[in-house]
Coordinates of C-alpha atoms in Angstrom, one line a residue:
M23 CA 176.8 103.6 25.0
Q24 CA 177.7 107.2 24.8
G25 CA 177.2 109.9 28.0
N26 CA 175.4 113.0 28.5
E27 CA 178.4 114.7 28.1
G28 CA 179.7 113.2 25.2
L29 CA 182.6 111.1 26.2
E30 CA 182.6 107.7 24.4
C31 CA 183.3 104.6 26.0
N32 CA 187.0 103.1 25.3
K33 CA 188.3 99.4 25.4
F34 CA 188.1 98.8 29.2
T35 CA 184.7 100.2 29.8
V36 CA 182.9 98.1 26.6
S37 CA 185.1 95.1 27.9
S38 CA 183.7 95.2 31.2
A39 CA 180.0 95.7 30.0
L40 CA 180.6 92.5 28.1
A41 CA 181.7 90.7 30.9
A42 CA 178.6 91.8 32.5
S43 CA 176.8 90.3 29.7
A44 CA 178.5 87.3 29.7
A45 CA 177.7 87.2 33.8
L46 CA 173.8 87.6 33.4
P47 CA 174.1 86.0 31.0
C48 CA 172.1 88.3 28.2
L49 CA 173.4 87.7 24.5
R50 CA 170.6 90.4 23.2
F51 CA 172.6 93.2 25.3
G52 CA 176.2 91.6 24.2
K53 CA 175.1 91.9 20.5
E54 CA 174.2 95.4 21.0
I55 CA 177.6 96.3 22.7
H56 CA 179.1 94.4 19.6
G57 CA 177.3 96.9 17.0
Y58 CA 178.9 100.0 19.1
I59 CA 182.2 98.4 18.8
V60 CA 182.0 98.2 15.5
R61 CA 180.5 101.5 14.7
S62 CA 183.0 102.9 16.9
G63 CA 186.1 101.6 15.6
L64 CA 187.1 99.4 18.4
D65 CA 187.1 96.2 16.9
S66 CA 190.8 96.4 16.2
D67 CA 191.7 96.1 19.9
T68 CA 193.0 92.6 21.0
V69 CA 191.3 93.0 24.3
V70 CA 187.9 93.6 23.2
W71 CA 188.1 90.9 20.8
S72 CA 188.8 88.6 23.5
A73 CA 186.3 90.3 25.6
L74 CA 183.6 89.5 22.5
S75 CA 184.7 85.9 22.0
D76 CA 184.3 85.2 25.8
M77 CA 180.3 87.1 25.7
Y78 CA 179.6 85.1 23.2
G79 CA 180.9 81.4 24.4
K80 CA 179.0 82.3 28.0
C81 CA 175.6 83.1 26.4
G82 CA 175.9 79.9 24.6
S83 CA 176.6 81.3 21.2
I84 CA 179.6 79.0 20.1
D85 CA 179.7 79.4 16.8
E86 CA 179.7 83.4 17.2
A87 CA 182.6 83.0 19.9
R88 CA 184.5 80.9 17.0
Y89 CA 183.8 83.5 14.2
I90 CA 185.3 86.1 16.8
F91 CA 188.2 84.0 17.9
D92 CA 189.2 83.0 13.9
R93 CA 189.5 87.1 13.3
M94 CA 191.5 87.7 16.4
L95 CA 195.2 88.9 15.1
D96 CA 196.8 88.3 18.5
R97 CA 195.6 84.9 20.1
D98 CA 197.4 84.0 23.2
V99 CA 197.1 80.4 25.2
V100 CA 194.2 81.8 27.4
T101 CA 192.3 82.6 24.5
W102 CA 192.8 79.4 23.0
T103 CA 192.1 77.6 26.1
A104 CA 189.2 79.6 26.7
M105 CA 187.7 78.4 23.0
I106 CA 188.7 74.7 23.4
G107 CA 186.9 74.6 26.7
R108 CA 184.0 76.0 25.0
Y109 CA 183.8 73.3 22.8
F110 CA 183.9 70.5 25.4
E111 CA 181.2 72.4 27.9
E112 CA 179.3 72.3 25.0
G113 CA 179.3 68.7 24.2
R114 CA 181.3 69.5 20.5
R115 CA 184.2 67.2 21.2
K116 CA 185.7 66.5 17.9
E117 CA 185.7 70.3 17.4
G118 CA 187.3 70.8 20.6
F119 CA 190.2 68.3 19.7
E120 CA 190.4 69.7 16.3
L121 CA 191.2 72.8 17.5
F122 CA 193.7 72.0 20.5
S123 CA 195.3 70.3 17.0
E124 CA 195.6 73.6 15.7
L125 CA 197.3 75.1 19.1
L126 CA 200.1 73.0 18.9
R127 CA 200.6 73.7 15.2
S128 CA 200.6 77.3 15.8
G129 CA 203.5 76.9 18.0
I130 CA 201.9 78.5 21.3
R131 CA 202.4 76.1 23.9
P132 CA 199.5 75.2 26.1
N133 CA 199.2 75.3 29.9
D134 CA 198.1 73.2 32.8
F135 CA 194.2 74.8 32.1
T136 CA 194.4 73.7 28.3
F137 CA 195.8 70.4 29.0
A138 CA 193.5 70.0 32.1
A139 CA 190.3 70.8 30.1
V140 CA 191.5 68.2 27.0
L141 CA 192.1 65.3 29.1
N142 CA 189.0 65.7 31.2
A143 CA 187.3 65.5 27.5
C144 CA 189.2 62.6 26.6
S145 CA 188.1 60.8 30.2
S146 CA 184.4 61.3 29.2
Q147 CA 184.8 59.9 25.7
A148 CA 187.5 57.2 26.9
S149 CA 189.5 58.5 24.6
E150 CA 193.0 57.2 25.6
D151 CA 194.7 57.2 22.5
V152 CA 194.2 60.9 22.0
G153 CA 195.1 61.4 25.9
K154 CA 198.3 59.1 25.5
Q155 CA 199.2 61.6 23.0
I156 CA 198.7 64.5 25.3
H157 CA 200.6 62.7 27.7
G158 CA 203.7 62.1 25.6
Y159 CA 203.9 66.1 24.5
M160 CA 203.6 66.8 28.5
M161 CA 206.5 64.6 29.0
R162 CA 208.2 65.8 26.0
T163 CA 207.8 69.5 27.3
G164 CA 208.8 69.2 30.5
S165 CA 204.9 69.6 32.2
D166 CA 205.2 70.2 35.9
P167 CA 204.9 67.1 37.9
F168 CA 203.3 69.1 40.9
S169 CA 200.3 70.5 38.6
F170 CA 196.9 70.0 38.4
A171 CA 197.1 68.7 35.0
A172 CA 199.1 65.7 36.2
S173 CA 196.4 65.0 38.2
A174 CA 194.4 64.8 35.3
L175 CA 196.3 62.5 33.5
V176 CA 195.3 60.0 36.4
H177 CA 191.6 60.9 36.0
M178 CA 192.2 60.3 32.3
Y179 CA 194.1 57.0 32.4
S180 CA 191.4 55.7 35.5
K181 CA 188.4 56.7 33.4
C182 CA 189.7 54.9 30.4
G183 CA 189.7 51.5 31.9
N184 CA 194.0 51.5 32.2
V185 CA 194.5 52.0 35.6
E186 CA 197.9 50.4 35.8
I187 CA 199.3 53.4 33.7
A188 CA 197.2 55.6 36.1
K189 CA 198.9 54.1 39.2
R190 CA 202.6 54.8 37.5
V191 CA 201.4 58.2 36.8
F192 CA 200.3 58.8 40.5
K193 CA 203.7 57.1 41.8
G194 CA 205.5 59.8 39.8
L195 CA 203.6 62.6 41.4
P196 CA 205.9 64.3 43.9
Q197 CA 202.9 65.2 46.2
P198 CA 199.5 63.8 44.8
D199 CA 196.4 66.0 45.6
L200 CA 193.1 64.7 46.3
V201 CA 191.9 64.6 42.8
S202 CA 194.6 62.2 42.2
W203 CA 193.8 59.9 45.1
T204 CA 190.2 59.9 44.6
S205 CA 190.9 59.1 40.6
L206 CA 192.8 56.3 41.5
I207 CA 190.8 54.7 43.9
A208 CA 187.7 55.5 42.1
G209 CA 189.4 53.9 38.7
Y210 CA 190.2 50.4 40.8
A211 CA 186.3 50.3 42.0
Q212 CA 185.4 50.7 38.5
N213 CA 187.9 48.5 37.0
G214 CA 187.0 45.3 38.9
Q215 CA 189.8 45.9 41.6
P216 CA 187.8 46.6 44.8
E217 CA 190.6 45.6 47.1
K218 CA 193.0 47.9 45.5
A219 CA 190.4 50.4 46.0
L220 CA 190.5 50.5 49.0
H221 CA 193.9 49.6 49.8
Y222 CA 194.8 53.1 48.5
F223 CA 191.8 54.6 50.4
E224 CA 193.9 53.5 53.4
L225 CA 196.9 54.7 52.2
L226 CA 195.2 58.2 51.5
L227 CA 194.1 58.4 55.6
E228 CA 197.9 57.3 56.1
S229 CA 199.1 60.2 54.2
G230 CA 197.5 62.8 56.1
T231 CA 195.1 63.8 52.7
R232 CA 191.5 64.4 54.2
P233 CA 189.1 62.6 51.8
D234 CA 185.8 64.7 50.5
H235 CA 182.6 63.5 49.6
V236 CA 183.9 62.4 45.9
T237 CA 186.6 60.3 47.8
F238 CA 183.4 58.5 49.5
V239 CA 181.8 57.8 46.3
G240 CA 184.5 55.8 44.9
V241 CA 185.0 54.0 48.4
L242 CA 181.5 52.5 48.7
S243 CA 181.2 51.8 45.1
A244 CA 184.2 49.7 45.7
C245 CA 182.7 47.8 48.3
T246 CA 179.2 47.8 46.1
H247 CA 181.3 45.9 43.0
A248 CA 182.9 43.5 45.7
G249 CA 180.2 42.7 47.7
L250 CA 181.7 43.8 51.2
V251 CA 178.3 44.8 52.9
D252 CA 179.6 45.3 56.4
K253 CA 182.8 46.9 55.4
G254 CA 180.6 49.4 53.0
L255 CA 178.4 49.9 55.8
E256 CA 181.4 51.0 58.1
Y257 CA 183.0 53.5 55.7
F258 CA 179.2 54.7 55.0
H259 CA 178.9 55.8 58.8
S260 CA 182.4 57.0 59.2
I261 CA 181.6 59.8 57.2
T262 CA 179.8 61.8 59.7
E263 CA 180.8 59.9 62.7
K264 CA 184.6 60.0 61.8
H265 CA 185.6 62.5 59.0
G266 CA 182.7 65.1 59.8
L267 CA 181.5 65.6 56.1
K268 CA 177.8 65.3 55.7
Y269 CA 176.0 62.8 53.8
T270 CA 175.2 63.5 50.2
A271 CA 172.8 62.2 47.9
N272 CA 175.2 60.4 46.3
H273 CA 176.1 58.6 49.5
Y274 CA 172.9 57.6 50.2
A275 CA 172.5 56.0 46.5
C276 CA 175.6 54.1 46.8
V277 CA 174.7 52.4 50.2
I278 CA 171.4 51.7 48.9
D279 CA 173.1 50.0 45.5
L280 CA 175.5 48.1 48.4
L281 CA 172.5 46.5 50.0
S282 CA 169.8 46.2 47.3
R283 CA 172.9 44.3 45.1
S284 CA 173.5 41.7 48.1
G285 CA 169.9 41.6 48.6
C286 CA 169.9 43.5 51.9
F287 CA 166.4 44.9 51.0
Q288 CA 165.1 45.7 54.5
E289 CA 168.2 47.4 55.6
A290 CA 167.9 49.7 52.1
E291 CA 164.4 50.5 53.3
D292 CA 165.5 51.2 56.8
I293 CA 167.8 53.7 55.3
I294 CA 165.5 55.0 52.5
D295 CA 163.0 55.7 55.4
S296 CA 165.0 58.1 57.5
M297 CA 166.9 59.6 55.3
P298 CA 167.2 63.7 56.3
M299 CA 166.4 64.5 52.5
K300 CA 164.3 63.2 49.6
P301 CA 165.5 59.8 47.6
D302 CA 166.6 61.0 44.4
R303 CA 166.7 58.8 40.4
F304 CA 170.1 57.4 41.4
L305 CA 168.9 55.8 44.7
W306 CA 165.8 54.6 43.0
A307 CA 167.2 53.3 40.0
S308 CA 169.9 51.5 42.5
L309 CA 167.3 50.0 44.2
L310 CA 165.2 49.0 41.4
G311 CA 168.3 47.4 39.5
G312 CA 168.9 45.4 42.7
C313 CA 165.3 43.9 42.7
R314 CA 165.7 43.1 39.2
I315 CA 168.7 40.9 40.0
F316 CA 166.7 39.2 43.1
G317 CA 163.4 39.3 41.8
N318 CA 161.9 41.3 44.6
I319 CA 158.5 42.3 42.9
K320 CA 157.2 44.5 45.8
L321 CA 159.8 46.7 46.1
A322 CA 160.9 47.0 42.5
K323 CA 157.4 48.4 42.3
R324 CA 157.8 50.9 44.8
A325 CA 160.9 52.2 43.4
A326 CA 159.2 52.4 39.9
A327 CA 156.4 54.5 41.1
A328 CA 159.0 57.1 42.5
L329 CA 161.2 57.1 39.6
F330 CA 157.8 57.8 37.7
E331 CA 157.1 60.3 39.1
I332 CA 161.0 62.0 39.0
E333 CA 161.2 61.2 35.4
P334 CA 158.4 59.6 33.8
E335 CA 159.8 59.9 30.1
N336 CA 162.9 57.4 31.1
A337 CA 162.4 54.1 29.2
A338 CA 165.4 52.6 31.5
T339 CA 162.6 52.2 34.5
Y340 CA 159.9 50.6 32.4
V341 CA 162.7 48.3 30.9
T342 CA 163.8 47.5 34.0
L343 CA 160.2 47.2 35.7
A344 CA 159.4 44.5 32.7
N345 CA 162.3 42.5 33.4
V346 CA 161.3 42.3 36.7
Y347 CA 157.9 40.7 35.7
A348 CA 159.1 38.7 32.8
S349 CA 162.0 37.3 34.9
A350 CA 158.9 36.3 36.8
G351 CA 156.7 34.8 33.8
M352 CA 153.8 37.5 34.6
W353 CA 153.8 38.5 30.6
H354 CA 150.5 40.3 31.6
E355 CA 152.6 43.0 33.3
V356 CA 155.0 43.1 30.6
A357 CA 152.1 43.9 28.3
T358 CA 150.6 46.5 30.7
I359 CA 154.1 47.9 30.8
R360 CA 154.8 47.8 27.4
K361 CA 151.2 49.7 26.7
A362 CA 152.3 52.3 28.9
M363 CA 155.1 53.1 27.2
D364 CA 152.9 53.3 24.0
D365 CA 150.1 55.5 25.4
R366 CA 153.0 57.8 27.2
G367 CA 155.2 57.8 24.0
V368 CA 158.2 56.5 26.1
V369 CA 160.7 54.6 23.5
K370 CA 163.5 52.9 24.8
K371 CA 166.9 53.9 24.0
P372 CA 168.5 51.4 21.7
G373 CA 171.5 49.8 22.9
S374 CA 174.7 50.4 20.9
S375 CA 178.4 49.6 21.1
W376 CA 181.2 50.8 19.6
M377 CA 185.1 49.7 19.3
K378 CA 188.0 51.2 17.2
V379 CA 190.0 49.6 15.0
K380 CA 193.0 51.1 13.0
R381 CA 191.8 54.3 14.0
Q382 CA 188.3 54.0 13.1
I383 CA 185.2 53.9 15.0
H384 CA 182.9 50.8 14.2
V385 CA 179.2 51.2 15.7
F386 CA 177.0 48.3 16.2
L387 CA 173.1 48.3 17.3
V388 CA 171.2 45.0 18.1
G389 CA 170.5 43.0 15.3
D390 CA 172.4 45.7 13.0
E391 CA 173.1 44.2 9.5
S392 CA 174.3 47.5 8.6
H393 CA 178.2 47.0 8.6
P394 CA 180.3 46.2 5.7
R395 CA 181.3 43.2 7.0
S396 CA 178.1 42.1 8.7
K397 CA 177.9 38.5 6.8
E398 CA 181.1 37.3 8.6
I399 CA 180.3 38.8 11.6
Y400 CA 176.8 36.7 12.0
D401 CA 178.7 33.9 10.0
F402 CA 181.4 34.3 13.1
L403 CA 178.7 34.3 15.8
E404 CA 177.1 31.1 14.8
E405 CA 180.1 28.9 14.8
L406 CA 181.0 30.9 18.1
S407 CA 177.6 29.7 19.3
K408 CA 178.0 26.5 18.7
R409 CA 181.8 26.3 20.4
M410 CA 180.2 28.0 23.1
K411 CA 177.3 25.2 24.3
E412 CA 179.7 22.8 23.4
E413 CA 181.8 24.2 26.6
G414 CA 178.4 24.4 28.5
F415 CA 177.2 27.8 27.9
V416 CA 173.3 28.2 28.4
P417 CA 171.5 30.9 27.2
K418 CA 169.9 33.4 29.8
T419 CA 166.8 33.7 27.8
D420 CA 165.0 35.5 31.4
Y421 CA 166.4 38.6 29.6
V422 CA 164.4 38.7 26.9
L423 CA 161.1 40.5 27.5
H424 CA 159.0 38.7 24.9
D425 CA 156.5 35.7 25.5
V426 CA 158.4 33.7 22.4
E427 CA 159.7 30.4 21.9
E428 CA 162.9 29.5 23.6
E429 CA 164.5 29.1 20.5
Q430 CA 163.6 32.6 19.5
K431 CA 164.7 34.1 22.7
E432 CA 168.1 32.3 22.2
Q433 CA 168.5 34.3 18.5
N434 CA 167.3 37.5 20.0
L435 CA 169.8 37.6 22.8
S436 CA 172.9 36.2 20.3
Y437 CA 172.8 39.7 18.3
H438 CA 172.8 42.1 21.1
S439 CA 175.2 45.2 20.1
E440 CA 178.1 43.9 21.9
K441 CA 178.4 40.5 20.8
L442 CA 178.5 42.1 17.4
A443 CA 181.3 44.3 18.2
I444 CA 183.4 41.5 19.9
A445 CA 182.7 39.4 17.2
F446 CA 183.7 42.0 14.6
G447 CA 186.9 43.0 16.6
I448 CA 187.6 39.5 16.8
I449 CA 188.0 38.7 12.8
A450 CA 189.4 42.3 12.3
T451 CA 192.3 42.2 14.4
P452 CA 195.5 39.7 14.6
T453 CA 194.8 36.6 16.8
G454 CA 195.9 37.8 20.4
T455 CA 194.8 41.5 20.1
P456 CA 193.3 42.6 23.1
I457 CA 189.5 44.1 22.0
K458 CA 187.9 46.9 23.9
V459 CA 184.3 47.3 23.6
F460 CA 182.0 50.1 24.8
K461 CA 178.5 50.2 25.1
N462 CA 175.8 53.1 26.1
L463 CA 173.8 50.5 28.4
R464 CA 174.3 48.3 31.4
T465 CA 175.3 44.7 29.5
C466 CA 173.0 42.2 30.5
G467 CA 173.4 38.9 32.5
D468 CA 173.3 36.9 29.2
C469 CA 176.0 38.7 27.2
H470 CA 178.2 38.8 30.3
T471 CA 178.4 35.2 30.5
A472 CA 178.8 34.9 26.8
I473 CA 182.0 36.9 26.9
K474 CA 183.3 35.0 29.8
F475 CA 183.2 31.6 27.2
I476 CA 184.2 33.8 24.5
S477 CA 187.1 35.3 26.5
K478 CA 188.3 31.4 26.8
I479 CA 187.2 30.0 23.5
V480 CA 189.3 32.9 21.4
A481 CA 192.3 33.1 24.0
R482 CA 191.6 37.1 24.3
E483 CA 191.4 39.3 26.8
I484 CA 188.0 41.4 26.2
T485 CA 187.4 44.9 28.2
V486 CA 183.5 46.0 28.1
R487 CA 183.1 49.3 29.6
D488 CA 179.0 49.7 29.9
S489 CA 177.3 52.4 31.8
N490 CA 178.3 51.4 35.3
R491 CA 181.6 50.4 34.9
F492 CA 184.6 48.1 32.9
H493 CA 184.0 44.8 32.7
C494 CA 187.6 42.9 32.1
F495 CA 187.3 39.1 30.9
K496 CA 190.3 36.7 30.4
D497 CA 190.4 33.1 30.4
G498 CA 186.6 32.7 31.0
I499 CA 186.7 34.8 34.2
C500 CA 185.6 38.9 34.3
S501 CA 187.3 41.0 36.7
C502 CA 184.2 41.8 38.6
G503 CA 183.8 38.3 40.1
D504 CA 180.1 38.3 38.7
F505 CA 178.8 40.6 41.1
W506 CA 177.6 44.2 39.2

C-alpha cells in the first residue's frame, strides 16, 4: 500500500480502495487494506471507518461491519441507515429493528431511506404493529408526503393486509407515484377485493401515470382471484398492444394461473407452447395448482415433469402431484411419489402457522402439542368440531394423502396448524376480537371451508394470510369468494 517513491496512502486513497473491494466484492483484499489502515494510524478517521463498515457489509461479513460500526465515534444518519439496511438484506430482521430503535434513541433523525428500509422489512414480515409505530413517528416529525417513504407506507399496509389504511395513506399523497398505485392495486388483489384493484388501475390510467410490468402483475392477479378470464386476457394482450411493454415471465405465470384456475387448460397450453421464452417454475407451479383443483391428471404430469427438471428438491411439486392422484383414488401412484421423495431425500416442508397475542408470537405445527395451553386448544377444537358438523360442515378428506379410514382422515385434518392457531386465538383473546393468523404454506380446501364455519359460529372476523394471499373470513363468508 506504499508507492516506490515512499508516498503513503491517505484517507481518500484507502477509502477508494475499500470501495473497489466492496464493488468486486473481495473480502481478502479489503482485510489487507484494513490491516494497512491500522498500521498507518488512519483508523481514527470517520471517513475511513465508514468505508470499512461498508466494505465488510457488501462483502457479506455483516458481523465485522457491525464491529466497525460500533467503534465509530461520529455516526451520521447515512451510516446508521446503511447498517440497518444490511441486516434486512441478510434476513436478520430482528437485529435490523433493534438497531433502528437504537437510532431513534440516539437523537439522530432517520431520513427517507431509513424509513423506506424499515417499512419494506415490515412488509416482508407483515409486522404491521412496528409499521404503525414508524407511521406515527413520521407524522409527529412532519415527514414529507411527497417522499418515497410515504409510498413505502402504502406498500407496508397493503402487504400487511390492512388495505383500508393503505388507501387512506394513498389518498393523503399529493402526487402518488407508480409504486403507490401498484402497491394499492396489488393490496386489493391479495385481500380479496379484485373489483377495487381494477377500479384503481383504471384511475391510474386516467391520471396519466404509465403502468409498468409490476403493475400488470397486480392487475392479472386481481383477475385471477375473481375468475375474470375474459377481462384478464384483455389486460394481458394490452400489455404489448396498448402499453408497448414486453411480456415478462411473471406475466405469463399470471395468465396461466388465471386460465388453469378457471379450468381453461387448452388455452393455457396454447399460450405455453407459443411463449418466446422458456416457462419458469412459477408458471409450471401455477399450472400444477390448477390441475389440482380440477383433477387434470394428464396436464399435472406434464407440469410436474417440468418442475422436477427445474427444481428436483422442491417438495411442493411432489406433494401437489400426490394430491392430484389422491383425489382420484390412485393410491399406488401416491405411494410411488412418496417413494421417489424418500429415494431423493426430499423432505416436505412442515406447515406452520403463527399469530401474535399481547406482543408475543405463538407458533403452531400440524398436530402440535408443545404449546402451554395445548390441552385447552384441543378440547376447544373437539367441541368446535361437533358444532361445525351440526351446522352442516363435512370434512374434505380428499386433502389427506394417506389411504386410511375416513375417520382417521378427519382427525388428521382437524389438527392442521392454522386450525390450532385460530383455536388458540379464540380462547386467548376477548370475545369479538379479530384474529389474524399467518401460514407459511397455502391453506388447504378443508381448512378454508372449516374457517368459514368457525367465523360464523364464534362471531369473529378471522384473517389468514397464507403463502398466496389474504383470506378474510366473516359471518361464514371468505373475501376470496372461494376462488383462490
